[in-house]
Short mmCIF file of C-alpha atoms in Angstrom, two decimals:
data_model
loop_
_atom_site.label_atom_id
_atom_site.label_comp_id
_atom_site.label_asym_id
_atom_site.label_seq_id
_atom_site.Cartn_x
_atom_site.Cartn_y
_atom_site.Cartn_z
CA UNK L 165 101.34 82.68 158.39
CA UNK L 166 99.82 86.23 158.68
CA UNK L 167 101.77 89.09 158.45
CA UNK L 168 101.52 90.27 162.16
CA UNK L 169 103.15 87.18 162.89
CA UNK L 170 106.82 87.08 161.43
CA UNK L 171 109.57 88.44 162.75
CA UNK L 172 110.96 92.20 161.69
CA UNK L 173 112.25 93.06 159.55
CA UNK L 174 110.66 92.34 156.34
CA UNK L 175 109.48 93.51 153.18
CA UNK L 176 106.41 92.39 152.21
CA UNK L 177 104.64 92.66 149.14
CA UNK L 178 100.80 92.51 148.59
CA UNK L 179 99.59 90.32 145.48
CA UNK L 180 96.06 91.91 145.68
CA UNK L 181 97.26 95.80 145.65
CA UNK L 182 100.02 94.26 143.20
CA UNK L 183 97.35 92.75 140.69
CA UNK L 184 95.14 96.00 141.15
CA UNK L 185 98.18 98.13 139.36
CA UNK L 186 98.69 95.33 137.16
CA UNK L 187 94.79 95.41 135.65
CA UNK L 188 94.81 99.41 135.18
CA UNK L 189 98.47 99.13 133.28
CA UNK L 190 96.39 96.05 131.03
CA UNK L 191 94.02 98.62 130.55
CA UNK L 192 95.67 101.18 129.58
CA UNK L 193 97.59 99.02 126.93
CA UNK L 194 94.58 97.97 125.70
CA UNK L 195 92.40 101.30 125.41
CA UNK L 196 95.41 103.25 124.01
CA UNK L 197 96.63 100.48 121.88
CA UNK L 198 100.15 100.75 123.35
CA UNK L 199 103.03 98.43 124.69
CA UNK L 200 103.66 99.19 128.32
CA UNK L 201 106.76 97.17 129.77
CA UNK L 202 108.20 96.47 132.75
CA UNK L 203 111.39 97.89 133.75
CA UNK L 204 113.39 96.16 136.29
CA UNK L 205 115.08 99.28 137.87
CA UNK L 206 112.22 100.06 139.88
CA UNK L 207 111.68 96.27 141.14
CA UNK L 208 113.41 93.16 140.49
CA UNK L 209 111.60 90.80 142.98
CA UNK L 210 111.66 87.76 139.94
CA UNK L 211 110.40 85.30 142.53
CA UNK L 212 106.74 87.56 141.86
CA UNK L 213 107.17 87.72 138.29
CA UNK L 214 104.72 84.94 138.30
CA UNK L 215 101.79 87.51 138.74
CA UNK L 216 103.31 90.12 136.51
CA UNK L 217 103.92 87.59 133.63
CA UNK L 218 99.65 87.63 133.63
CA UNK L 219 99.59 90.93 132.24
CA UNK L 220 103.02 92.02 130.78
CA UNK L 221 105.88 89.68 129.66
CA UNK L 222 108.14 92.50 128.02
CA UNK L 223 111.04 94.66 129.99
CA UNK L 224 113.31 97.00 129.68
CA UNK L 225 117.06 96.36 130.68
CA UNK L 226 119.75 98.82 131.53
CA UNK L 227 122.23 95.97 131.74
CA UNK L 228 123.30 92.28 130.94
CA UNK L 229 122.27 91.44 134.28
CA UNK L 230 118.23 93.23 133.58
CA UNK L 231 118.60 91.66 130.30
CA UNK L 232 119.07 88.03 131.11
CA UNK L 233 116.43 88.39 134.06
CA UNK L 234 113.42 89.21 131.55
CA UNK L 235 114.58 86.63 129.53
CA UNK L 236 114.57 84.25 131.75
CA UNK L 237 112.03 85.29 134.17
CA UNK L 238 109.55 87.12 131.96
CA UNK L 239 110.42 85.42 128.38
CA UNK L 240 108.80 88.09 126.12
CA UNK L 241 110.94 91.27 124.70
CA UNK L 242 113.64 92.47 125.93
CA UNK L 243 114.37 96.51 125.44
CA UNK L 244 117.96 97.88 126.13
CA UNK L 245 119.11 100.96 126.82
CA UNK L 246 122.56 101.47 128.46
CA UNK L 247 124.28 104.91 128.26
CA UNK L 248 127.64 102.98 126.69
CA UNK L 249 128.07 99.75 125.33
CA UNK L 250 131.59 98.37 124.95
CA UNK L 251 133.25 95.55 122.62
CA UNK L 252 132.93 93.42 125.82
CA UNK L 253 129.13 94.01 126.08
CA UNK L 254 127.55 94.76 122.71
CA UNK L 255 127.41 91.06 121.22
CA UNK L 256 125.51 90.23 124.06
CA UNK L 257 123.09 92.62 124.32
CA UNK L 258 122.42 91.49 120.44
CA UNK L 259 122.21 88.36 121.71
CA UNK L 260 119.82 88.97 124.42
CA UNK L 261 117.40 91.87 123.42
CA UNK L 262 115.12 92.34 120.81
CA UNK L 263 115.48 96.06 120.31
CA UNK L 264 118.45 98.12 121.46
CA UNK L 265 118.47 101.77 122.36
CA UNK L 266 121.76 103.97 121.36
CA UNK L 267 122.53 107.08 123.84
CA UNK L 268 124.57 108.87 121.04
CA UNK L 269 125.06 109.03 117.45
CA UNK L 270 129.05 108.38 118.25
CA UNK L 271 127.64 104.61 119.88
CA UNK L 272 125.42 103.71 117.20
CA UNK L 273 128.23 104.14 114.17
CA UNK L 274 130.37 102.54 116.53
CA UNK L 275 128.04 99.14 116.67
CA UNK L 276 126.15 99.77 113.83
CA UNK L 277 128.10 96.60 112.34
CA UNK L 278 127.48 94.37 115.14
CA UNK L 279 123.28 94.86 114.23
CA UNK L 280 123.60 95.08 110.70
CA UNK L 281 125.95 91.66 110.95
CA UNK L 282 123.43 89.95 113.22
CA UNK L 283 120.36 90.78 111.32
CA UNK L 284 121.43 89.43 108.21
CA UNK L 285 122.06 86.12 110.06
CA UNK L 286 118.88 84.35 108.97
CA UNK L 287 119.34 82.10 112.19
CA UNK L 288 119.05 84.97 114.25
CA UNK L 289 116.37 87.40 115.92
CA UNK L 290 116.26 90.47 114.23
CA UNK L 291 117.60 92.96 116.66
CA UNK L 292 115.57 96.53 116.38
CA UNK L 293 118.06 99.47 116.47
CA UNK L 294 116.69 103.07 118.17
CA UNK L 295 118.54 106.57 119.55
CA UNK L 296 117.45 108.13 122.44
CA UNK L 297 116.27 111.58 121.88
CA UNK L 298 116.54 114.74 124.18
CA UNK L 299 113.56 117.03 123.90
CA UNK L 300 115.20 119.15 126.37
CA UNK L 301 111.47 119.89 128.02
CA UNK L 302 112.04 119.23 131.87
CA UNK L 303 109.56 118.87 134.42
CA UNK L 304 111.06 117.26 137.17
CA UNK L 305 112.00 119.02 140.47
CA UNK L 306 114.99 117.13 141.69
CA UNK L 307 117.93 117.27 139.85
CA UNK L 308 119.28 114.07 140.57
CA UNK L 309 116.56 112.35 138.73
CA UNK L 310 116.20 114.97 136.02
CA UNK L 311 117.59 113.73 132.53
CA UNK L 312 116.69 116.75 131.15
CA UNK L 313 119.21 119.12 133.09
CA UNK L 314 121.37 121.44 130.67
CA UNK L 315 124.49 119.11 129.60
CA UNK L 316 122.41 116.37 130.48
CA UNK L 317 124.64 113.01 129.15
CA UNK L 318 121.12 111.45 128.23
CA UNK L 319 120.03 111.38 124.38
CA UNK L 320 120.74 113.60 121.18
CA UNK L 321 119.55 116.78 120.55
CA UNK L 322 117.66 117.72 117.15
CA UNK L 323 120.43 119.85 116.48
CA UNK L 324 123.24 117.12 116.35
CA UNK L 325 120.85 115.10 114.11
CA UNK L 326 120.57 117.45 111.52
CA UNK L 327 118.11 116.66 108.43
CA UNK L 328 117.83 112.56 108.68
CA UNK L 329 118.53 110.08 111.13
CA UNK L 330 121.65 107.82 110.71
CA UNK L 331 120.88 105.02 108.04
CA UNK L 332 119.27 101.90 110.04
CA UNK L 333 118.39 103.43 112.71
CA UNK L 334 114.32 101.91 113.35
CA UNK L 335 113.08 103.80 116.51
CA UNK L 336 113.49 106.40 119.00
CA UNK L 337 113.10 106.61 122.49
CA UNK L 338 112.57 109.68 124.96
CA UNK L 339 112.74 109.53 128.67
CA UNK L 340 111.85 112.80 130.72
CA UNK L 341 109.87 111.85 133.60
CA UNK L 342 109.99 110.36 137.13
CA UNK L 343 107.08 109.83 139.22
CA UNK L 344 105.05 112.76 136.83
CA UNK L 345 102.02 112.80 135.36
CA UNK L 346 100.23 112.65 131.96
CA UNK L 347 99.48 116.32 131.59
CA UNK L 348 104.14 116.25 132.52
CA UNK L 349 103.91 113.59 129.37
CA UNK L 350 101.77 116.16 127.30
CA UNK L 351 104.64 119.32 127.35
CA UNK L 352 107.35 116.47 126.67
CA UNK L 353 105.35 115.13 124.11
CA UNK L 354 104.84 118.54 122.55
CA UNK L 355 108.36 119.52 123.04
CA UNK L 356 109.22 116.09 121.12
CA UNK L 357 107.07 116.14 117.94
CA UNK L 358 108.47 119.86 117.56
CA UNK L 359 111.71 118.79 117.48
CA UNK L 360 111.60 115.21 116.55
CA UNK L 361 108.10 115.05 114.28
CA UNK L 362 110.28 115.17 110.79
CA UNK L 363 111.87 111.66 111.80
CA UNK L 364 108.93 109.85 112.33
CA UNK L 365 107.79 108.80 108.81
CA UNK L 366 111.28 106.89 108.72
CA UNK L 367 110.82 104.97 112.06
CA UNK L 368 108.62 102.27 113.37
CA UNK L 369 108.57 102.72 117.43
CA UNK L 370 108.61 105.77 119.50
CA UNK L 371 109.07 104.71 123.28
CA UNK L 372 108.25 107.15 125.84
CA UNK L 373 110.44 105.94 128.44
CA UNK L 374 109.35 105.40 132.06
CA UNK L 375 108.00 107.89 134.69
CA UNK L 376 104.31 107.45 134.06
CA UNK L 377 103.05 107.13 137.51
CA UNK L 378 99.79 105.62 135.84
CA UNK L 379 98.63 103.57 139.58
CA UNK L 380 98.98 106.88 141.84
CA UNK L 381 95.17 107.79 143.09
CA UNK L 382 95.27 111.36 141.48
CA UNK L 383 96.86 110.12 137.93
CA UNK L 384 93.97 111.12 135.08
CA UNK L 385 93.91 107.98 133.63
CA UNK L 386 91.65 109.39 131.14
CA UNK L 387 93.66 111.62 129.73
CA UNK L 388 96.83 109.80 129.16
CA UNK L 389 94.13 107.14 127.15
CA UNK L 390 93.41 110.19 125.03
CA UNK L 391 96.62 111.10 124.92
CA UNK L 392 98.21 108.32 123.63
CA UNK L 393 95.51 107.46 121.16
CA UNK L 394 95.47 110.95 119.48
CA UNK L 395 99.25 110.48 119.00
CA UNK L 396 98.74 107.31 117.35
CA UNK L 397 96.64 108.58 115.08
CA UNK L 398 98.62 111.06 114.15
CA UNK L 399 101.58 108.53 113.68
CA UNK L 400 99.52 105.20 112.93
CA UNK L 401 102.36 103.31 111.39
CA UNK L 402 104.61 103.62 115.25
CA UNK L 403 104.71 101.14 117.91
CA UNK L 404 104.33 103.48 121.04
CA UNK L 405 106.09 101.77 123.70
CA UNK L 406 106.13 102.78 127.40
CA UNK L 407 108.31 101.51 130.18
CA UNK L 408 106.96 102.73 133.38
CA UNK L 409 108.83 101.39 136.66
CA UNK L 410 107.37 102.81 140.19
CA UNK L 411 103.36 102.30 137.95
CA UNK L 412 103.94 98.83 138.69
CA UNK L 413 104.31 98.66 142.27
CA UNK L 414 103.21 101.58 143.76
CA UNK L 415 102.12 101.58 146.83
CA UNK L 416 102.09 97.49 146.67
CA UNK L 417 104.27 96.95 149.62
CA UNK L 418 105.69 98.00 152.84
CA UNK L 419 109.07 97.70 155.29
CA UNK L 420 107.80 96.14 158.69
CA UNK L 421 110.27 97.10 161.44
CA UNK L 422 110.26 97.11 165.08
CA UNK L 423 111.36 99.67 167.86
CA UNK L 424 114.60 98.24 169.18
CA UNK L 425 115.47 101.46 171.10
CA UNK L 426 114.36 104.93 172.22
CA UNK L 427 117.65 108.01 172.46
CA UNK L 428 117.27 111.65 173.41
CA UNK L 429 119.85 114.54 172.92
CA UNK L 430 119.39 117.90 173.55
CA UNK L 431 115.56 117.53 173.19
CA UNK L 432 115.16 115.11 170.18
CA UNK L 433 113.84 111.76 170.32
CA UNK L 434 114.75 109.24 168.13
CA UNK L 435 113.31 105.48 167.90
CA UNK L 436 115.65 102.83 166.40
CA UNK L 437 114.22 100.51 164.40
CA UNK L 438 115.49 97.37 163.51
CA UNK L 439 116.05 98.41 159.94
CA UNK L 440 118.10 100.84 158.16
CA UNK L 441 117.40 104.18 155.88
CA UNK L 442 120.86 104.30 154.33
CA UNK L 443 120.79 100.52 154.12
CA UNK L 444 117.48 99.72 153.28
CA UNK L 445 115.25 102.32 152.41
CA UNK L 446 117.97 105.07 150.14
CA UNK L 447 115.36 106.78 148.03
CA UNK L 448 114.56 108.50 151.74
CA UNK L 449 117.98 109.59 151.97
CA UNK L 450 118.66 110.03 148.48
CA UNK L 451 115.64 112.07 147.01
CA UNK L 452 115.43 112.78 149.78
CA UNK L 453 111.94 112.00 150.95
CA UNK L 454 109.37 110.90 154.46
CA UNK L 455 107.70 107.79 154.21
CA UNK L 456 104.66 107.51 155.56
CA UNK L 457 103.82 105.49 159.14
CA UNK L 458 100.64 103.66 158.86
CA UNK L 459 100.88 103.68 162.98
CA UNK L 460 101.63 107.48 163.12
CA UNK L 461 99.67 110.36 163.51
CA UNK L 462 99.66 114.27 161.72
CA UNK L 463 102.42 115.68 163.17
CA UNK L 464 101.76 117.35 166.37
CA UNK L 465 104.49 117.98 168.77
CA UNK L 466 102.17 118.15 171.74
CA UNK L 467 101.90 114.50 170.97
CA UNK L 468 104.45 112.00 171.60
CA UNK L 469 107.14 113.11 168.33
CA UNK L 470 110.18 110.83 166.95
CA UNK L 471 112.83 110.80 164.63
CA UNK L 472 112.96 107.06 163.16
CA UNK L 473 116.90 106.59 163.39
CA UNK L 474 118.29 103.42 161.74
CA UNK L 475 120.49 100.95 163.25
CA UNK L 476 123.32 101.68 161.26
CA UNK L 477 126.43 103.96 162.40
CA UNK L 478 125.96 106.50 159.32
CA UNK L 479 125.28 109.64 161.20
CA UNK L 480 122.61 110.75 158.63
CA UNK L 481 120.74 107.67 159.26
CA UNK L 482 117.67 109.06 160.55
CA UNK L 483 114.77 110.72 158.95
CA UNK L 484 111.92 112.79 160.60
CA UNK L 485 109.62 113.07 162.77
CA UNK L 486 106.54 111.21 163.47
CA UNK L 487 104.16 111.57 166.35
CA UNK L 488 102.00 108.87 167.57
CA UNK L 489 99.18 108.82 170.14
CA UNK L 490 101.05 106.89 172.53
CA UNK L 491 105.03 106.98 173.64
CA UNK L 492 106.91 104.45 171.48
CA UNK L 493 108.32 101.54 173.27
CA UNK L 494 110.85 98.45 172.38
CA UNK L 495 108.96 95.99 170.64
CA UNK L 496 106.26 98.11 168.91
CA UNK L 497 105.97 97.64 165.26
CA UNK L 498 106.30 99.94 162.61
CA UNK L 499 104.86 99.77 159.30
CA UNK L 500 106.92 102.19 156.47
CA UNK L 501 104.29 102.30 153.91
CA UNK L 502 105.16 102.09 149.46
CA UNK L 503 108.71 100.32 150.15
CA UNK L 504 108.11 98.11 147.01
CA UNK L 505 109.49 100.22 144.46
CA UNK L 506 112.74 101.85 143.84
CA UNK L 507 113.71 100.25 147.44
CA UNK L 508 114.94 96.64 147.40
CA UNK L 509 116.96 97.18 143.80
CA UNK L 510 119.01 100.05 146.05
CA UNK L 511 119.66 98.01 149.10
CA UNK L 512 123.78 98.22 150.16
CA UNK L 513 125.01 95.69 152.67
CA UNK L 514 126.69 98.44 154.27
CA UNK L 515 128.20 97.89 158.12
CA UNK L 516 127.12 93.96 157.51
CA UNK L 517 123.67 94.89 158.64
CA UNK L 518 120.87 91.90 158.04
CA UNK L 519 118.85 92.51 155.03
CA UNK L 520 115.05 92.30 155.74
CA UNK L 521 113.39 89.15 154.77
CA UNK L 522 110.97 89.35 151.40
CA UNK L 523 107.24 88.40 151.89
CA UNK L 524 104.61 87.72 149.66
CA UNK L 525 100.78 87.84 150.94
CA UNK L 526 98.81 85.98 148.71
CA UNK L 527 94.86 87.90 148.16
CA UNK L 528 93.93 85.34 150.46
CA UNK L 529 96.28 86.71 153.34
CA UNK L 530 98.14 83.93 153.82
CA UNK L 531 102.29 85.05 154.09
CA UNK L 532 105.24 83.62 152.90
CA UNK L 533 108.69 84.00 152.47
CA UNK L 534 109.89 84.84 148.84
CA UNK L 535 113.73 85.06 150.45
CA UNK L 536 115.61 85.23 153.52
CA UNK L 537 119.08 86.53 153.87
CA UNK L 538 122.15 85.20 155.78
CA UNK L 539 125.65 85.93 156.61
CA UNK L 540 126.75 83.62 153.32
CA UNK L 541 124.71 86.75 151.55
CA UNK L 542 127.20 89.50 152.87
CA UNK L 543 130.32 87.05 152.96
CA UNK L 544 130.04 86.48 149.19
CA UNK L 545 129.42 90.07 148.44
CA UNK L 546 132.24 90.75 149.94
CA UNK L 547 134.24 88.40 148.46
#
């Protein structure tokens, strides 16, 4: 099948444009002489792990349900961060991951046993113990995403260290960016080795975290190469790791939708789509943030101008406005561009609304589905 020719709505994802971020992250690992890994809260389509595993077989998890997915569905390491682990949880993160990441000093003494215990179990994979850091250098603009806010519950300062780091502890891991580039990474970085640099002769890994929007067209490449290189050889005994999510697949996928309806009150028109914002698409909502319409226009409200409302009955489901050469009708398709990342992991089933379909176009534009969703779906969410 080609895309024009299933039925809305539907993700679909784009192996090509997939595989095209997938060679520049390979590159970048391989220039820079770095480990970049995948992490699953940006995308967890497994049923395309199958291309990814080509070029990266590591991931990050932020819980037992992350973990168990990259090792069964990418098989290589397995990094874990999770703000708090519990008695419940702990022995199977050991179990699972091959290095785990403490949020505070408090967690690691609390667990510290559990590691120690299961590393000196010859039978069993040695388990890599870190603390995430807080360089307290922000450079994101929306709070919501920003882990370096004041009171931040996200990492230790330098402060709370004090001269050494607790006994055992092998790594440490930063995470200060979302969606930001490598000149972003450069003032955390700087804002890191200030406060962190007397720590590093008694570590082996430093990860970076995620937010290294590598793939974006503007993204100097270059310089995070250079970047990353001149810290190594500052620090040549580290394992830099990075975990970028959105890098992976940005702007590797789209939510087809189709008019289903056309409202106007007190002057506004809005087109209802088969599809859902709060539903289906929450970053928009959430961030909040426009998505762009491949079958739109530049805004001109001499033009025919819409609000895209979804078909939910959240009030605030609606997000705006578009203008297009020609009046929308009911039928015409819609194509809301970069809805492969940060989207499906956030869907809700919210008012029992269908979930779109999941399509994979293969490079030779052939279509098909990775998963379709039923009422059995919502019924057993439910419970």
């Amino acid at each position: 099948m080609k895309v024009n020719e299933l039925p809305t709505p539907f993700y679909v994802v784009y192996e090509d444009k997939l595989r095209r971020n997938l060679e520049l992250i390979d590159r970048v690992k391989r220039e820079a002489g770095v480990n970049i890994i995948m992490a699953f809260k940006a995308n967890a389509l497994w049923r395309s792990f199958p291309i990814i595993k080509e070029y990266v077989s590591d991931s990050t998890a932020s819980s037992l349900n992350e973990m168990r997915l990259g090792n069964e569905e990418l098989g290589g390491e397995v990094h874990s961060y999770c703000p708090a682990y519990t008695p419940e949880t702990i022995t199977e993160f050991i179990d699972g991951s091959t290095h785990i990441t403490f949020n505070s000093i408090s967690q690691y003494e609390r667990f510290r046993e559990y590691i120690e215990r299961n590393n000196a179990d010859s039978t069993k994979r040695h388990v890599s113990p870190g603390l995430r850091v807080n360089p307290q250098c922000s450079v994101i603009e929306t709070d919501i995403y920003n882990p370096a806010l004041p009171g931040s519950r996200f990492g230790v300062t330098a402060d709370i260290i004090g001269p050494s780091l607790p006994a055992g502890i092998e790594g440490l891991h930063f995470h200060q960016l979302c969606e930001s580039s490598s000149y972003d990474l450069e003032k955390v970085l700087n804002a890191f080795e200030s406060q962190f640099g007397r720590y590093l002769p008694s570590v082996k890994w430093v990860n970076m975290g995620g937010g290294h929007l590598m793939t974006r067209k503007d993204y100097d490449v270059e310089h995070l190469i250079k970047l990353l290189k001149d810290f190594r050889s500052r620090y040549p005994w580290l394992e830099v790791i990075l975990e970028p999510g959105s890098a992976f697949t940005w702007q590797t996928g789209d939510l087809i939708t189709s008019v289903v309806d056309v409202v106007e009150n007190q002057g506004v028109k809005t087109a209802i789509i088969d599809a859902s914002f709060a539903c289906h698409m929450p970053d928009c909502l959430e961030m909040p943030y426009q998505p762009a319409v491949e079958e739109s226009v530049e805004l001109d409200t001499s033009l025919p101008t819409y609000r895209l409302g979804g078909n939910s009955c959240l009030s605030g489901d609606y997000v705006g406005d578009w203008s297009f050469k020609e009046p929308l009708k009911i039928g015409d398709r819609l194509t809301l561009k970069d809805m492969n990342h940060y989207t499906t992991v956030k869907t809700t089933m919210f008012n029992g609304i269908q979930h779109p379909a999941i399509v994979l176009c293969g490079s030779d534009g052939e279509c098909r589905y990775l998963r379709k969703f039923t009422y059995d779906d919502y019924k057993n969410r439910m419970s």
